[in-house]
Amino acid sequence: MKQTKSIATDKKLNAPLPVVSGLRLTKQRQEVYQTLLEKRDHPTAGEVFKRVRKKLPTISLATVYNCLEALVDHRLVRQVNFERKSSRFCPNLVEHGHFQDTSTGKVYDITIKDGVDLADFINLPEGVCVQEAEINLRGAVADS
Amino acid sequence: MKQTKSIATDKKLNAPLPVVSGLRLTKQRQEVYQTLLEKRDHPTAGEVFKRVRKKLPTISLATVYNCLEALVDHRLVRQVNFERKSSRFCPNLVEHGHFQDTSTGKVYDITIKDGVDLADFINLPEGVCVQEAEINLRGAVADS
DNA sequence: CTGTTATTTAGAATGATTAAAAATGAAGGC
DNA sequence: GCCTTCATTTTTAATCATTCTAAATAACAG
């Protein structure tokens, strides 16, 4: 029984920031990452700052920006931009798009149909190699 | 001979800004719109400002922003955003996406295959009505 | 444990965009 | 065509998110 709660599991719960070459492990980065995992509502840097401060009251906003940048650079987090508003951050690494409800501003992940490839629906010019693809939708949600 | 150069033709060449309800016709708006039509390289507001000043040397940057906003609001121009960089502007009203060459920063229109619909490749949740769709790609172009 | 080097911090600086207020000009009615 | 009204333009200042700077701190290697 005790065995079922393995160290590995604990690590996964409390320190899930993967060890990646070139990314030094700091408590700020771990907490920022943990915060993104805990509530996947696509928070802005300012929102992440507010949440992380509950655990690390002395963290600075610049550090939150630094951490988010490091996580994005190392492909552990995706940065989502809608219309030059504040960037939002998303720990979902599965290829997906985003939908923003124009009345609430809330952002939701949109999954892509299985087996669909970019080249299936857009005309890519010769010789281009797509490194990042962003699909951002905005619209209304029927209130139910 | 004089007749062949009709008023209608002149208007089309020099004042192609469509008359749209609620959009008052000003020389600033006409020139901004004309500038976007003349060189479809997705200029930023600052770039538009530089170009328009050649025709209207007294126009202000704020006016360029105002004009672009008016054109976008009236759906005569599309605003294209890549990664919180300066917005770019595009007079192509046909549904299309954009590709940015990461080495030059240049932005190109990407056409969507005929008859393809959003719902064909993404899973849209029940009750959502998509009002705007943005497809932004970034990558490299093989030099030839 | 110690040195090296990246990271964090606080604060200032930047850059794109927007706002405010006064001056100007477009469109409709006479 | 002229007047009136209200939107638009202009200049300037302000805002906002984000980035930079320099000093203090903390990871990680050895």
PDB file of C-alpha atoms in Angstrom, chain A:
ATOM      1  CA  MET A   1       0.000   0.000   0.000  1.00  0.00           C
ATOM      2  CA  LYS A   2       2.735   2.363   1.018  1.00  0.00           C
ATOM      3  CA  GLN A   3       4.532   1.282  -2.105  1.00  0.00           C
ATOM      4  CA  THR A   4       1.750   2.531  -4.310  1.00  0.00           C
ATOM      5  CA  LYS A   5       2.651   6.053  -3.290  1.00  0.00           C
ATOM      6  CA  SER A   6       6.016   5.875  -4.935  1.00  0.00           C
ATOM      7  CA  ILE A   7       8.671   8.498  -4.945  1.00  0.00           C
ATOM      8  CA  ALA A   8       8.161   8.739  -8.626  1.00  0.00           C
ATOM      9  CA  THR A   9       4.519   9.600  -8.088  1.00  0.00           C
ATOM     10  CA  ASP A  10       5.378  12.182  -5.486  1.00  0.00           C
ATOM     11  CA  LYS A  11       7.816  13.751  -7.812  1.00  0.00           C
ATOM     12  CA  LYS A  12       5.224  13.885 -10.472  1.00  0.00           C
ATOM     13  CA  LEU A  13       2.812  15.644  -8.172  1.00  0.00           C
ATOM     14  CA  ASN A  14       5.158  18.084  -6.533  1.00  0.00           C
ATOM     15  CA  ALA A  15       7.976  18.704  -8.934  1.00  0.00           C
ATOM     16  CA  PRO A  16       6.777  17.873 -12.371  1.00  0.00           C
ATOM     17  CA  LEU A  17       9.011  20.337 -14.154  1.00  0.00           C
ATOM     18  CA  PRO A  18      10.943  18.038 -16.445  1.00  0.00           C
ATOM     19  CA  VAL A  19      14.714  18.170 -16.331  1.00  0.00           C
ATOM     20  CA  VAL A  20      15.764  19.582 -19.657  1.00  0.00           C
ATOM     21  CA  SER A  21      19.290  20.316 -20.697  1.00  0.00           C
ATOM     22  CA  GLY A  22      20.081  23.970 -20.318  1.00  0.00           C
ATOM     23  CA  LEU A  23      17.163  24.690 -18.003  1.00  0.00           C
ATOM     24  CA  ARG A  24      18.434  25.157 -14.488  1.00  0.00           C
ATOM     25  CA  LEU A  25      15.964  24.020 -11.878  1.00  0.00           C
ATOM     26  CA  THR A  26      14.853  26.829  -9.570  1.00  0.00           C
ATOM     27  CA  LYS A  27      11.942  26.996  -7.187  1.00  0.00           C
ATOM     28  CA  GLN A  28      10.544  29.933  -9.149  1.00  0.00           C
ATOM     29  CA  ARG A  29      10.461  27.931 -12.382  1.00  0.00           C
ATOM     30  CA  GLN A  30       8.976  24.931 -10.677  1.00  0.00           C
ATOM     31  CA  GLU A  31       6.263  26.997  -9.060  1.00  0.00           C
ATOM     32  CA  VAL A  32       5.431  28.857 -12.246  1.00  0.00           C
ATOM     33  CA  TYR A  33       5.174  25.586 -14.110  1.00  0.00           C
ATOM     34  CA  GLN A  34       3.149  23.968 -11.329  1.00  0.00           C
ATOM     35  CA  THR A  35       0.778  26.926 -11.362  1.00  0.00           C
ATOM     36  CA  LEU A  36       0.149  26.492 -15.070  1.00  0.00           C
ATOM     37  CA  LEU A  37      -0.555  22.789 -14.551  1.00  0.00           C
ATOM     38  CA  GLU A  38      -2.918  23.322 -11.646  1.00  0.00           C
ATOM     39  CA  LYS A  39      -5.408  25.600 -13.342  1.00  0.00           C
ATOM     40  CA  ARG A  40      -5.350  25.333 -17.077  1.00  0.00           C
ATOM     41  CA  ASP A  41      -7.293  28.468 -17.820  1.00  0.00           C
ATOM     42  CA  HIS A  42      -4.648  30.148 -19.955  1.00  0.00           C
ATOM     43  CA  PRO A  43      -3.574  32.787 -17.451  1.00  0.00           C
ATOM     44  CA  THR A  44      -1.606  35.886 -18.390  1.00  0.00           C
ATOM     45  CA  ALA A  45       1.809  36.614 -16.881  1.00  0.00           C
ATOM     46  CA  GLY A  46       0.147  38.975 -14.425  1.00  0.00           C
ATOM     47  CA  GLU A  47      -2.337  36.301 -13.403  1.00  0.00           C
ATOM     48  CA  VAL A  48       0.442  33.739 -12.960  1.00  0.00           C
ATOM     49  CA  PHE A  49       2.279  36.294 -10.829  1.00  0.00           C
ATOM     50  CA  LYS A  50      -0.738  36.662  -8.537  1.00  0.00           C
ATOM     51  CA  ARG A  51      -1.089  32.907  -8.144  1.00  0.00           C
ATOM     52  CA  VAL A  52       2.580  32.129  -7.631  1.00  0.00           C
ATOM     53  CA  ARG A  53       2.931  34.822  -4.990  1.00  0.00           C
ATOM     54  CA  LYS A  54       0.714  32.737  -2.715  1.00  0.00           C
ATOM     55  CA  LYS A  55       3.493  30.159  -2.592  1.00  0.00           C
ATOM     56  CA  LEU A  56       6.500  32.398  -3.170  1.00  0.00           C
ATOM     57  CA  PRO A  57       5.527  35.805  -1.799  1.00  0.00           C
ATOM     58  CA  THR A  58       8.815  37.420  -2.756  1.00  0.00           C
ATOM     59  CA  ILE A  59       8.844  36.457  -6.422  1.00  0.00           C
ATOM     60  CA  SER A  60       8.931  39.382  -8.797  1.00  0.00           C
ATOM     61  CA  LEU A  61       6.910  39.961 -11.912  1.00  0.00           C
ATOM     62  CA  ALA A  62      10.090  40.107 -13.975  1.00  0.00           C
ATOM     63  CA  THR A  63      10.964  36.634 -12.721  1.00  0.00           C
ATOM     64  CA  VAL A  64       7.565  35.346 -13.759  1.00  0.00           C
ATOM     65  CA  TYR A  65       8.230  36.731 -17.220  1.00  0.00           C
ATOM     66  CA  ASN A  66      11.696  35.178 -17.187  1.00  0.00           C
ATOM     67  CA  CYS A  67      10.376  31.793 -16.089  1.00  0.00           C
ATOM     68  CA  LEU A  68       7.598  31.775 -18.643  1.00  0.00           C
ATOM     69  CA  GLU A  69      10.053  32.704 -21.361  1.00  0.00           C
ATOM     70  CA  ALA A  70      12.395  29.892 -20.309  1.00  0.00           C
ATOM     71  CA  LEU A  71       9.546  27.384 -20.273  1.00  0.00           C
ATOM     72  CA  VAL A  72       8.338  28.499 -23.681  1.00  0.00           C
ATOM     73  CA  ASP A  73      11.855  28.419 -25.119  1.00  0.00           C
ATOM     74  CA  HIS A  74      12.265  24.871 -23.887  1.00  0.00           C
ATOM     75  CA  ARG A  75       8.919  23.868 -25.364  1.00  0.00           C
ATOM     76  CA  LEU A  76       7.373  22.937 -22.027  1.00  0.00           C
ATOM     77  CA  VAL A  77       4.723  25.619 -22.309  1.00  0.00           C
ATOM     78  CA  ARG A  78       2.968  27.296 -25.192  1.00  0.00           C
ATOM     79  CA  GLN A  79       2.389  31.019 -25.486  1.00  0.00           C
ATOM     80  CA  VAL A  80      -1.012  32.021 -26.819  1.00  0.00           C
ATOM     81  CA  ASN A  81      -1.688  35.435 -28.269  1.00  0.00           C
ATOM     82  CA  PHE A  82      -5.027  36.956 -29.134  1.00  0.00           C
ATOM     83  CA  GLU A  83      -5.033  40.358 -30.774  1.00  0.00           C
ATOM     84  CA  ARG A  84      -2.096  41.966 -29.021  1.00  0.00           C
ATOM     85  CA  LYS A  85      -3.698  41.455 -25.660  1.00  0.00           C
ATOM     86  CA  SER A  86      -1.473  40.061 -22.884  1.00  0.00           C
ATOM     87  CA  SER A  87       0.054  36.729 -23.784  1.00  0.00           C
ATOM     88  CA  ARG A  88      -1.500  33.697 -22.175  1.00  0.00           C
ATOM     89  CA  PHE A  89       0.261  30.488 -21.239  1.00  0.00           C
ATOM     90  CA  CYS A  90      -0.731  26.894 -21.740  1.00  0.00           C
ATOM     91  CA  PRO A  91       1.001  23.712 -20.560  1.00  0.00           C
ATOM     92  CA  ASN A  92      -0.866  21.508 -23.024  1.00  0.00           C
ATOM     93  CA  LEU A  93       1.778  20.203 -25.392  1.00  0.00           C
ATOM     94  CA  VAL A  94      -0.510  18.183 -27.611  1.00  0.00           C
ATOM     95  CA  GLU A  95      -0.961  19.981 -30.908  1.00  0.00           C
ATOM     96  CA  HIS A  96      -4.095  22.069 -30.565  1.00  0.00           C
ATOM     97  CA  GLY A  97      -5.672  25.425 -31.303  1.00  0.00           C
ATOM     98  CA  HIS A  98      -7.467  27.980 -29.168  1.00  0.00           C
ATOM     99  CA  PHE A  99     -10.916  29.476 -29.024  1.00  0.00           C
ATOM    100  CA  GLN A 100     -11.731  32.695 -27.232  1.00  0.00           C
ATOM    101  CA  ASP A 101     -15.252  33.454 -26.089  1.00  0.00           C
ATOM    102  CA  THR A 102     -15.654  37.084 -27.093  1.00  0.00           C
ATOM    103  CA  SER A 103     -18.129  37.803 -24.315  1.00  0.00           C
ATOM    104  CA  THR A 104     -16.071  36.471 -21.415  1.00  0.00           C
ATOM    105  CA  GLY A 105     -12.563  36.643 -22.844  1.00  0.00           C
ATOM    106  CA  LYS A 106     -11.988  33.086 -21.681  1.00  0.00           C
ATOM    107  CA  VAL A 107      -9.760  30.880 -23.818  1.00  0.00           C
ATOM    108  CA  TYR A 108     -10.329  27.186 -24.461  1.00  0.00           C
ATOM    109  CA  ASP A 109      -8.210  24.535 -26.090  1.00  0.00           C
ATOM    110  CA  ILE A 110      -9.495  23.234 -29.398  1.00  0.00           C
ATOM    111  CA  THR A 111      -8.384  19.824 -30.467  1.00  0.00           C
ATOM    112  CA  ILE A 112      -7.517  18.978 -34.022  1.00  0.00           C
ATOM    113  CA  LYS A 113      -9.146  16.008 -35.679  1.00  0.00           C
ATOM    114  CA  ASP A 114      -7.108  12.832 -35.692  1.00  0.00           C
ATOM    115  CA  GLY A 115      -4.844  12.319 -38.645  1.00  0.00           C
ATOM    116  CA  VAL A 116      -5.364  15.787 -40.033  1.00  0.00           C
ATOM    117  CA  ASP A 117      -2.284  17.527 -41.349  1.00  0.00           C
ATOM    118  CA  LEU A 118      -1.782  21.196 -42.080  1.00  0.00           C
ATOM    119  CA  ALA A 119      -1.069  20.462 -45.702  1.00  0.00           C
ATOM    120  CA  ASP A 120      -4.501  18.874 -46.007  1.00  0.00           C
ATOM    121  CA  PHE A 121      -6.315  22.167 -45.886  1.00  0.00           C
ATOM    122  CA  ILE A 122      -3.875  24.926 -46.726  1.00  0.00           C
ATOM    123  CA  ASN A 123      -1.775  25.512 -49.813  1.00  0.00           C
ATOM    124  CA  LEU A 124       1.802  25.635 -48.627  1.00  0.00           C
ATOM    125  CA  PRO A 125       4.227  27.247 -51.065  1.00  0.00           C
ATOM    126  CA  GLU A 126       7.179  25.172 -52.274  1.00  0.00           C
ATOM    127  CA  GLY A 127      10.141  24.969 -49.964  1.00  0.00           C
ATOM    128  CA  VAL A 128       8.533  26.271 -46.800  1.00  0.00           C
ATOM    129  CA  CYS A 129       9.120  24.374 -43.604  1.00  0.00           C
ATOM    130  CA  VAL A 130       6.518  25.187 -40.996  1.00  0.00           C
ATOM    131  CA  GLN A 131       7.997  25.330 -37.517  1.00  0.00           C
ATOM    132  CA  GLU A 132       5.058  26.757 -35.588  1.00  0.00           C
ATOM    133  CA  ALA A 133       1.374  26.743 -36.396  1.00  0.00           C
ATOM    134  CA  GLU A 134      -1.154  28.820 -34.553  1.00  0.00           C
ATOM    135  CA  ILE A 135      -4.890  28.410 -34.935  1.00  0.00           C
ATOM    136  CA  ASN A 136      -6.824  31.014 -32.997  1.00  0.00           C
ATOM    137  CA  LEU A 137     -10.581  31.338 -33.172  1.00  0.00           C
ATOM    138  CA  ARG A 138     -12.854  33.905 -31.601  1.00  0.00           C
ATOM    139  CA  GLY A 139     -16.592  33.837 -31.345  1.00  0.00           C
ATOM    140  CA  ALA A 140     -19.677  33.394 -29.257  1.00  0.00           C
ATOM    141  CA  VAL A 141     -20.889  30.512 -27.159  1.00  0.00           C
ATOM    142  CA  ALA A 142     -24.599  29.777 -26.922  1.00  0.00           C
ATOM    143  CA  ASP A 143     -25.531  30.226 -23.258  1.00  0.00           C
ATOM    144  CA  SER A 144     -27.073  27.076 -21.900  1.00  0.00           C
TER     145      SER A 144
END
